[in-house]
Each structure stands twice: as structure tokens, then as C-alpha cells.
Coordinates of N, CA and C in Angstrom, one line a residue:
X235 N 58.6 -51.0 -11.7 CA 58.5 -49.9 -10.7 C 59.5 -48.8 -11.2
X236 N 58.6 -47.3 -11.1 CA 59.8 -46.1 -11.5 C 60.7 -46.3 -10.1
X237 N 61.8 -45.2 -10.8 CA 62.6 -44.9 -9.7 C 62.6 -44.5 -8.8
X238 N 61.7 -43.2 -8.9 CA 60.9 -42.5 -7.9 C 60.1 -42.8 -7.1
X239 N 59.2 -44.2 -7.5 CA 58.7 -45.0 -6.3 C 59.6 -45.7 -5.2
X240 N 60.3 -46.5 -6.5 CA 61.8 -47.0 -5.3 C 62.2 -46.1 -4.4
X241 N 62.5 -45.2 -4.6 CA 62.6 -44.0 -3.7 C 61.9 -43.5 -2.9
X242 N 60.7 -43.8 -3.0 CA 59.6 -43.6 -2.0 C 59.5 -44.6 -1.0
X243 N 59.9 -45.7 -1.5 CA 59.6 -47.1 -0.6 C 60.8 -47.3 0.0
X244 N 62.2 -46.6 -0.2 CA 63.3 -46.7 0.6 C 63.3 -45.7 1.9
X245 N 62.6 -44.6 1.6 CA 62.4 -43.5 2.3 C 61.6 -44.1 3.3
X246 N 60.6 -44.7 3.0 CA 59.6 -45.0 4.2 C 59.9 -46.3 4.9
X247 N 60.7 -47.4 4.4 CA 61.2 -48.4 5.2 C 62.3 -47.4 6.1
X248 N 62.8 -46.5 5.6 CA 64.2 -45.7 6.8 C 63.0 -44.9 7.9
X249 N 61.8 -44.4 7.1 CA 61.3 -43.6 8.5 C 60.5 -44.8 9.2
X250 N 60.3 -45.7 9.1 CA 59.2 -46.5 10.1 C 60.2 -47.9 10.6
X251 N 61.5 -47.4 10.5 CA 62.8 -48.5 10.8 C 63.7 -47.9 11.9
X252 N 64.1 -46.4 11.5 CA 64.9 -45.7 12.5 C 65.1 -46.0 13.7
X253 N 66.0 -45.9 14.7 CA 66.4 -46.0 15.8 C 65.7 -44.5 16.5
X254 N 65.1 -43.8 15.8 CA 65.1 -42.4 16.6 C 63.3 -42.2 16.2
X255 N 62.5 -41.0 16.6 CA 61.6 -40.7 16.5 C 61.8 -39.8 15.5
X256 N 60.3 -39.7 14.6 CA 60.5 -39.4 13.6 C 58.6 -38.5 13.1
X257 N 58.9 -37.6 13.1 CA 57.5 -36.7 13.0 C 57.4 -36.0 11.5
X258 N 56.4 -36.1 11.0 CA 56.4 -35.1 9.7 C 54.9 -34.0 10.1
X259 N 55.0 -33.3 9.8 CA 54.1 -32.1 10.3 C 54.0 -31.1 8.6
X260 N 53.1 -30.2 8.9 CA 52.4 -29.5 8.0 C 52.6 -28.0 8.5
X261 N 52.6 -27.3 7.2 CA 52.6 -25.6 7.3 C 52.4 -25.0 8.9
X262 N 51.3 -25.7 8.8 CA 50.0 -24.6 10.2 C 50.9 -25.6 11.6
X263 N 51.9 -26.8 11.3 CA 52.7 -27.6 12.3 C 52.0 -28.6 13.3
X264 N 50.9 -28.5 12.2 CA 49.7 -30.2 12.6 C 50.8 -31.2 12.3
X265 N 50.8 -32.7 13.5 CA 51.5 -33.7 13.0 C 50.6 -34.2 11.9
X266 N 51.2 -34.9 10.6 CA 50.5 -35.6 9.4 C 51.1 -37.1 9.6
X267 N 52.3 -37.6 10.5 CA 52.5 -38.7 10.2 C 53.5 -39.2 11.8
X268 N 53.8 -40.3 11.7 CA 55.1 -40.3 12.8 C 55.2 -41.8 12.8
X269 N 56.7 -41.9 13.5 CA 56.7 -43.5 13.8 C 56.5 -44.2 14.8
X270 N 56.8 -45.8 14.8 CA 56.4 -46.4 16.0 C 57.2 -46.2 17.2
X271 N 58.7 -45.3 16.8 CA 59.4 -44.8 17.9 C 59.1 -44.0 18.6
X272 N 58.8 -42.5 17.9 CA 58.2 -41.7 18.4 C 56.9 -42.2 19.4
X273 N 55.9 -43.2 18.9 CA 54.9 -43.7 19.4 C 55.3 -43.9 21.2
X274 N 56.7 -44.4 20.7 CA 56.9 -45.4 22.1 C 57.3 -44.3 23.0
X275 N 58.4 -43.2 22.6 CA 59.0 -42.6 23.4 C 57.8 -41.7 24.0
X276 N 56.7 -41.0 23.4 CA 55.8 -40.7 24.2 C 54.5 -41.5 24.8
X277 N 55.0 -42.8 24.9 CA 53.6 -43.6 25.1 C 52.5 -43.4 25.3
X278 N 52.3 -43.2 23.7 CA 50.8 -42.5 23.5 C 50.2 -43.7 22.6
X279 N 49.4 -43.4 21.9 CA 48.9 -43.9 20.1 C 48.9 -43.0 19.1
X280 N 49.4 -43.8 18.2 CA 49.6 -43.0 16.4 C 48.0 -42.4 16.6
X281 N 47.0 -43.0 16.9 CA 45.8 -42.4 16.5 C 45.9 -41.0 17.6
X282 N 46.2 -40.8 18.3 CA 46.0 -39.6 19.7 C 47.2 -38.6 19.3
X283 N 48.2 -38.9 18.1 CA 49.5 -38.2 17.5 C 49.1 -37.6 16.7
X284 N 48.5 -38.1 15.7 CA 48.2 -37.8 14.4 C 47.3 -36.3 14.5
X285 N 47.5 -35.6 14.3 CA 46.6 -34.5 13.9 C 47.0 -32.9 15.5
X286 N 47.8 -33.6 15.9 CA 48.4 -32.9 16.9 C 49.1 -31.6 16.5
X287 N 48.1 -30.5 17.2 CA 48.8 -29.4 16.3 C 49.9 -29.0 17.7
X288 N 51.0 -28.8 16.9 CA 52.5 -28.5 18.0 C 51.9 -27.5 18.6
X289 N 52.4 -26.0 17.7 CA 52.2 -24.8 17.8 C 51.2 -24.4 19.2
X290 N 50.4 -25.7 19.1 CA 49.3 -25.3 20.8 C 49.8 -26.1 21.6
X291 N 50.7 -26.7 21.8 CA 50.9 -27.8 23.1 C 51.4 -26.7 24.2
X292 N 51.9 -26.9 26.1 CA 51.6 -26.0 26.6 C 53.1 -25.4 27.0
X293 N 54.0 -26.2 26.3 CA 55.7 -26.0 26.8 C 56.2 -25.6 25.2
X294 N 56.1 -23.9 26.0 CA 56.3 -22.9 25.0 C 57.8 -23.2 24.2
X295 N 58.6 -23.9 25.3 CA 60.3 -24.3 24.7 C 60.4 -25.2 23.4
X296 N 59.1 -25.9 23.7 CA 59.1 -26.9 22.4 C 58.0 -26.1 20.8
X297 N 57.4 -25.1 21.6 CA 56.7 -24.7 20.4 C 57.4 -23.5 20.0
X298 N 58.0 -22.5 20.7 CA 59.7 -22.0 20.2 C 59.8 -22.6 18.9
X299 N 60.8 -24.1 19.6 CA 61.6 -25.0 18.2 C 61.0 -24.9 17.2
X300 N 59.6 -25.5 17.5 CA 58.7 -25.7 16.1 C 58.6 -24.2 15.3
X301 N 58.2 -23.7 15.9 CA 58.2 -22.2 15.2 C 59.5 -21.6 14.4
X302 N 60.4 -21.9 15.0 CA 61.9 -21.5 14.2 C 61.9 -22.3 13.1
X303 N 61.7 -23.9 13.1 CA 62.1 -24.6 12.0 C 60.7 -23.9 10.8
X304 N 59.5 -24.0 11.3 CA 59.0 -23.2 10.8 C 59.0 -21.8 9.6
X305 N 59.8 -21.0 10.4 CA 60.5 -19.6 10.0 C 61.5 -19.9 9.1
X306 N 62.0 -21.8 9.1 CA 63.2 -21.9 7.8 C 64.4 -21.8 8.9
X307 N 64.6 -22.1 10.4 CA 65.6 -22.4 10.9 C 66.0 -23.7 11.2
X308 N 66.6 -23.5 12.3 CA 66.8 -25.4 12.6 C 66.0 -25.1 14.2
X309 N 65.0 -26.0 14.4 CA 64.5 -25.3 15.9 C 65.5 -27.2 16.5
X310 N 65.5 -26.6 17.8 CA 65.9 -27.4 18.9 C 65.7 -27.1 20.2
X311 N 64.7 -28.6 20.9 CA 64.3 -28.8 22.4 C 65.1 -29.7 22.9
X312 N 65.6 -29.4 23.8 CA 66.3 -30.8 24.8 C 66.0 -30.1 26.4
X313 N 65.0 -31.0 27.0 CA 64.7 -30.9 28.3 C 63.9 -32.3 28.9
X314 N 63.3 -31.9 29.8 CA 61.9 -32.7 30.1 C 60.7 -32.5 29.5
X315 N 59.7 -33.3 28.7 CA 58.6 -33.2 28.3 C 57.6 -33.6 29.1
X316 N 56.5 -33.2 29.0 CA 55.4 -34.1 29.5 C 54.2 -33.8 28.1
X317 N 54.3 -35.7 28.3 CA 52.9 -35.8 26.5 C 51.9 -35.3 26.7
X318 N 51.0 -34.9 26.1 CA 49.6 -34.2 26.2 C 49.3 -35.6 26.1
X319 N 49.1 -35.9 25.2 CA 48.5 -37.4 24.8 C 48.8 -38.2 25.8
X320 N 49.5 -39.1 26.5 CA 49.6 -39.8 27.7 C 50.0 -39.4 29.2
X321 N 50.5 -38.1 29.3 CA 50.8 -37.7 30.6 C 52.5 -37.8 30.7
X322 N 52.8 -38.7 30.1 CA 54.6 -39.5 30.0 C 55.4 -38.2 30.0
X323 N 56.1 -38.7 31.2 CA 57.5 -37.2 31.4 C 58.7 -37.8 30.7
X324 N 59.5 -37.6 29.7 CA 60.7 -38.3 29.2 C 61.4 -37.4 29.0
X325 N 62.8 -37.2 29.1 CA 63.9 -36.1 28.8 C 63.9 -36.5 27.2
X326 N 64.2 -35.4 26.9 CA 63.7 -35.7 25.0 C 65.3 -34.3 24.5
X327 N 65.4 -34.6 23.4 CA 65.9 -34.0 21.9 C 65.8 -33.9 21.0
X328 N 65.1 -33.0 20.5 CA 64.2 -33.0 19.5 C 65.2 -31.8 18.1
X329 N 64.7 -32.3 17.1 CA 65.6 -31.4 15.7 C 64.2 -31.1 15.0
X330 N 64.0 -30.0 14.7 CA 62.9 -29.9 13.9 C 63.5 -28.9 12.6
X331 N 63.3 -29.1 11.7 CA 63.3 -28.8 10.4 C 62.4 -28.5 9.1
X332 N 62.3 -27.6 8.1 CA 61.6 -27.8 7.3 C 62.0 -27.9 5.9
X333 N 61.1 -28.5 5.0 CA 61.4 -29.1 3.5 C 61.4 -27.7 2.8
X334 N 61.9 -27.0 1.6 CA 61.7 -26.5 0.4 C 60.3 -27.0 0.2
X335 N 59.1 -25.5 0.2 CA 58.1 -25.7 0.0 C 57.3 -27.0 -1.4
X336 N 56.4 -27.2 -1.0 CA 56.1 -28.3 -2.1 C 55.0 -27.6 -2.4
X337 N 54.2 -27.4 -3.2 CA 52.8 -26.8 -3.4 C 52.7 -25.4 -2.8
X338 N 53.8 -24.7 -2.4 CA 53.6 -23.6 -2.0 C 53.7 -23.6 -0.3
X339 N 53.6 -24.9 0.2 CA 54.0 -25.5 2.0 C 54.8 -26.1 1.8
X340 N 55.9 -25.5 3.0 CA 56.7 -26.3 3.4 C 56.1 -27.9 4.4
X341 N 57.3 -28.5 4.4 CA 56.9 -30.0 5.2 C 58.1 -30.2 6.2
X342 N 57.2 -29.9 7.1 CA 58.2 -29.8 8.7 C 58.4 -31.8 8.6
X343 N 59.6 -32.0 9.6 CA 60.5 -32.7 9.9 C 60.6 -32.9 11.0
X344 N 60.6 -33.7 12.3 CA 60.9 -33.3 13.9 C 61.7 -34.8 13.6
X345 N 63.0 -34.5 14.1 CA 63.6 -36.1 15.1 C 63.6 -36.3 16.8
X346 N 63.4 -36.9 17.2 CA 63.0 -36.8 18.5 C 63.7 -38.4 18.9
X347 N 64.9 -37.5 20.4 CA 65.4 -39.2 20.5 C 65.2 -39.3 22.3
X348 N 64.5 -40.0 22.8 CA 64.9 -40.7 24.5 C 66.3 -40.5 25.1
X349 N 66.5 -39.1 25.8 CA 67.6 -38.8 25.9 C 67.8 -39.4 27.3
X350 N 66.9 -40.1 28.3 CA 67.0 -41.1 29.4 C 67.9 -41.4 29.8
X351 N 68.9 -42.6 29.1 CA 70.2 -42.4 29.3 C 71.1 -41.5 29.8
X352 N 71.2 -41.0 28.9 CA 72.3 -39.7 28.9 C 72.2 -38.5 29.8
X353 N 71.1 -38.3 30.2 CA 70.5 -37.6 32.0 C 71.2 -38.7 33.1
X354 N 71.1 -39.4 33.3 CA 71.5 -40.6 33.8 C 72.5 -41.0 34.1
X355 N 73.2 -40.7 33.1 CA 74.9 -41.0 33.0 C 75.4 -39.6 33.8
X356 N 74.9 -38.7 33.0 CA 75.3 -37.4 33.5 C 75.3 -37.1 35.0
X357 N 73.8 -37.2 35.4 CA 73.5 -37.2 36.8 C 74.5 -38.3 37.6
X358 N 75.1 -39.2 37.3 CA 76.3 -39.8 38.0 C 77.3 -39.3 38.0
X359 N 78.0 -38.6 36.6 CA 78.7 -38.5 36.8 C 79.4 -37.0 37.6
X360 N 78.2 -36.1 37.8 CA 77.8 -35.0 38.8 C 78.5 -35.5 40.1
X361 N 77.5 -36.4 40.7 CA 77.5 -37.2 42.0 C 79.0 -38.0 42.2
X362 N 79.9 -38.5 41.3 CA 81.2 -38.7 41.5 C 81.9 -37.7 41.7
X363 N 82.0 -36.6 41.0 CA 82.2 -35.7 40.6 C 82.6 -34.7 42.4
X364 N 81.4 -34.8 43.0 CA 80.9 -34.0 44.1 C 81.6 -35.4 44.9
X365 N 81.7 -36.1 45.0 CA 82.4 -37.3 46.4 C 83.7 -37.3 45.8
X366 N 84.3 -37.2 45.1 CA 86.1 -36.6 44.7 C 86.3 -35.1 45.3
X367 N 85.3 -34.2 45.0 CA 85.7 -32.8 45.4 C 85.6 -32.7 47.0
X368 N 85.1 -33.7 47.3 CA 84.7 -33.7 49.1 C 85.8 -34.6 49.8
X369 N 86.4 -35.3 49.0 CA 87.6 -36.2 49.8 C 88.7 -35.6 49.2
X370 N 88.7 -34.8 48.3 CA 90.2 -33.5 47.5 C 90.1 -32.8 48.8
X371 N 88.5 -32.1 49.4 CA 89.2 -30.6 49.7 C 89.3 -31.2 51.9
X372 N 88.6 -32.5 51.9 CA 88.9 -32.7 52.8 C 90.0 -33.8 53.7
X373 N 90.7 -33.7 52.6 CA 91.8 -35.2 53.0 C 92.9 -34.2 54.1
X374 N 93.6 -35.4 55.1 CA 94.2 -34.9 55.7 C 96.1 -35.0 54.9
X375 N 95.7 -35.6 54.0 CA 97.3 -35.2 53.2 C 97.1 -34.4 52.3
X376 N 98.4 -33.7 51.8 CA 98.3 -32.7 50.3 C 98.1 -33.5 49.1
X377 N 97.2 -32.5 48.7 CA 96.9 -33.2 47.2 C 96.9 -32.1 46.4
X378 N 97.4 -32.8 45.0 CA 97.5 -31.6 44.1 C 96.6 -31.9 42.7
X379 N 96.4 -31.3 41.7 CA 95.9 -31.8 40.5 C 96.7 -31.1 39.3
X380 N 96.8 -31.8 38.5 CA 97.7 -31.1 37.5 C 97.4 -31.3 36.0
X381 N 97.1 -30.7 35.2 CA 96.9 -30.4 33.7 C 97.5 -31.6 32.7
X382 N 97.5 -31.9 31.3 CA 98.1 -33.0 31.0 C 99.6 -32.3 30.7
X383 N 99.9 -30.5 30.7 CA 101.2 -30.7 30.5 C 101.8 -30.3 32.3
X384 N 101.8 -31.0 32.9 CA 102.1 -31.0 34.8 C 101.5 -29.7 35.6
X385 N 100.6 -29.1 35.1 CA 101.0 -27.9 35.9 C 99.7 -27.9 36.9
X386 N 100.5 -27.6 37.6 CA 99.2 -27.9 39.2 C 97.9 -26.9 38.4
X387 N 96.7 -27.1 39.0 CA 95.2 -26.4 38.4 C 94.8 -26.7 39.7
X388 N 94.9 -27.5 41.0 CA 94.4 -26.8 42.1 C 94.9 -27.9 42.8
X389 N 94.8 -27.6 44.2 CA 95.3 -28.5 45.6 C 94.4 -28.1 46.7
X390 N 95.0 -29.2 47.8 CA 94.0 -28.9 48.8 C 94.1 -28.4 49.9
X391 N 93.8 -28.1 50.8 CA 94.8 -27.6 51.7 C 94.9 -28.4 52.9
X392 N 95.6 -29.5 53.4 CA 95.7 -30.5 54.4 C 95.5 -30.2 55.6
X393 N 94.4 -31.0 56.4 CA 94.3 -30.5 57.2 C 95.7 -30.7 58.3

């Protein structure tokens, strides 16, 4: 085996292994490939992915990204999606990228990770957040808050 193959077959055990979703796309930003992650985080089918041109899907924020990496930037989505292909709403993060042209086309790149979690965490920690500022501003003793070098940043006013 050349080396170059080895290198081929390390590259594609890393893209169809990954912990993250993984898209490769074409010039005009038709998908040409993807993995079984990606598969899952939009619960669709590889067959209903494959040939999915971005550039038309209907959430302009995501076809933005694609269009920058496109133009040779770094594009980036992080919101709510909803799949054309299954309907599936997922909070997503997506990195799209493109390759130094090959044949005169470049070869777009998308990573796309189930940011589910991390909405989740967040939206708690909002909601703690708001039941601390409701028992700070309404406690009937003084309270104060202070910086890590002591210095008061706010108090409450007792009733």
C-alpha cells in the first residue's frame, strides 16, 4: 500500500468515527458525502442528505455560513435548525470551511455538533440565576455581593 492511500484510509476511518458531524460538500455547496453522526443529529437518511444543495435550504442564517466558507471564510451557525429532510428541530453548531481548490473547485467542509446539552445547561443556569436575584433583591436581611478582591458589586436593600 502507498502512503497516500494509508492516508486516505486514516482520513476516512477519522471522518466516519468522529464524535461530531461531518459534511463534505462541493463548489455549487451540494452535500457529496456525510457521516453517520451527522445522519443521526438530523434524523434523516444518508440517501435524503446526499445531494442536498445548502445554498437552497430555507434558514438564510445557515446558508449565510455556507456562503462565507464558500467566499474562502470560516462561516458559522449556532441556533435552532429545522431538517428539510426529517422535519427534526435540534440546536446545532455548525463550522463550515473550504479546501484550497482541487481541479480548480474548492471542497467545502461543514462540522456540525448537537449543541442539546449545552442549551440545557444554559437554560438552567438562567433559571437559578433568576431564583438567587429574587431572594438577593427580596430578602428581609442585608445582603451584599463582592468581587474576588472584596469589593461590594451590589446589595440589597432589606426590607
Amino acid at each position: 500500500m502507498r502512503e497516500n492511500e494509508y492516508l486516505i484510509d486514516e482520513y476516512k476511518i477519522i471522518f466516519e468515527n468522529a464524535p461530531l458531524g461531518f459534511i463534505i460538500f462541493n463548489a455549487e455547496g451540494v452535500i457529496t458525502d456525510c457521516n453517520g453522526v451527522f445522519v443521526e443529529i438530523m434524523g434523516s437518511t444518508k440517501e435524503k442528505i446526499l445531494g442536498l444543495r445548502l445554498l437552497e435550504l430555507p434558514d438564510e442564517r445557515l446558508v449565510s455560513a455556507v456562503r462565507t466558507a464558500l467566499a474562502g471564510g470560516l462561516g458559522l451557525f449556532e441556533g435552532e435548525y429545522r431538517s428539510v429532510t426529517s422535519g427534526k428541530v435540534v440546536p446545532l453548531r455548525a463550522l463550515y470551511k473550504t479546501t484550497e481548490p482541487r481541479n480548480g473547485k474548492p471542497i467545502g467542509i461543514g462540522i456540525i455538533e448537537n449543541i442539546s446539552g449545552r442549551v440545557a445547561t444554559e437554560k438552567a443556569l438562567r433559571a437559578s440565576e433568576e431564583k438567587f436575584r429574587k431572594i438577593f433583591e427580596n430578602s428581609n436581611d442585608g445582603m451584599m455581593i463582592c468581587d474576588s478582591q472584596g469589593r461590594v458589586t451590589d446589595w440589597n436593600r432589606a426590607n
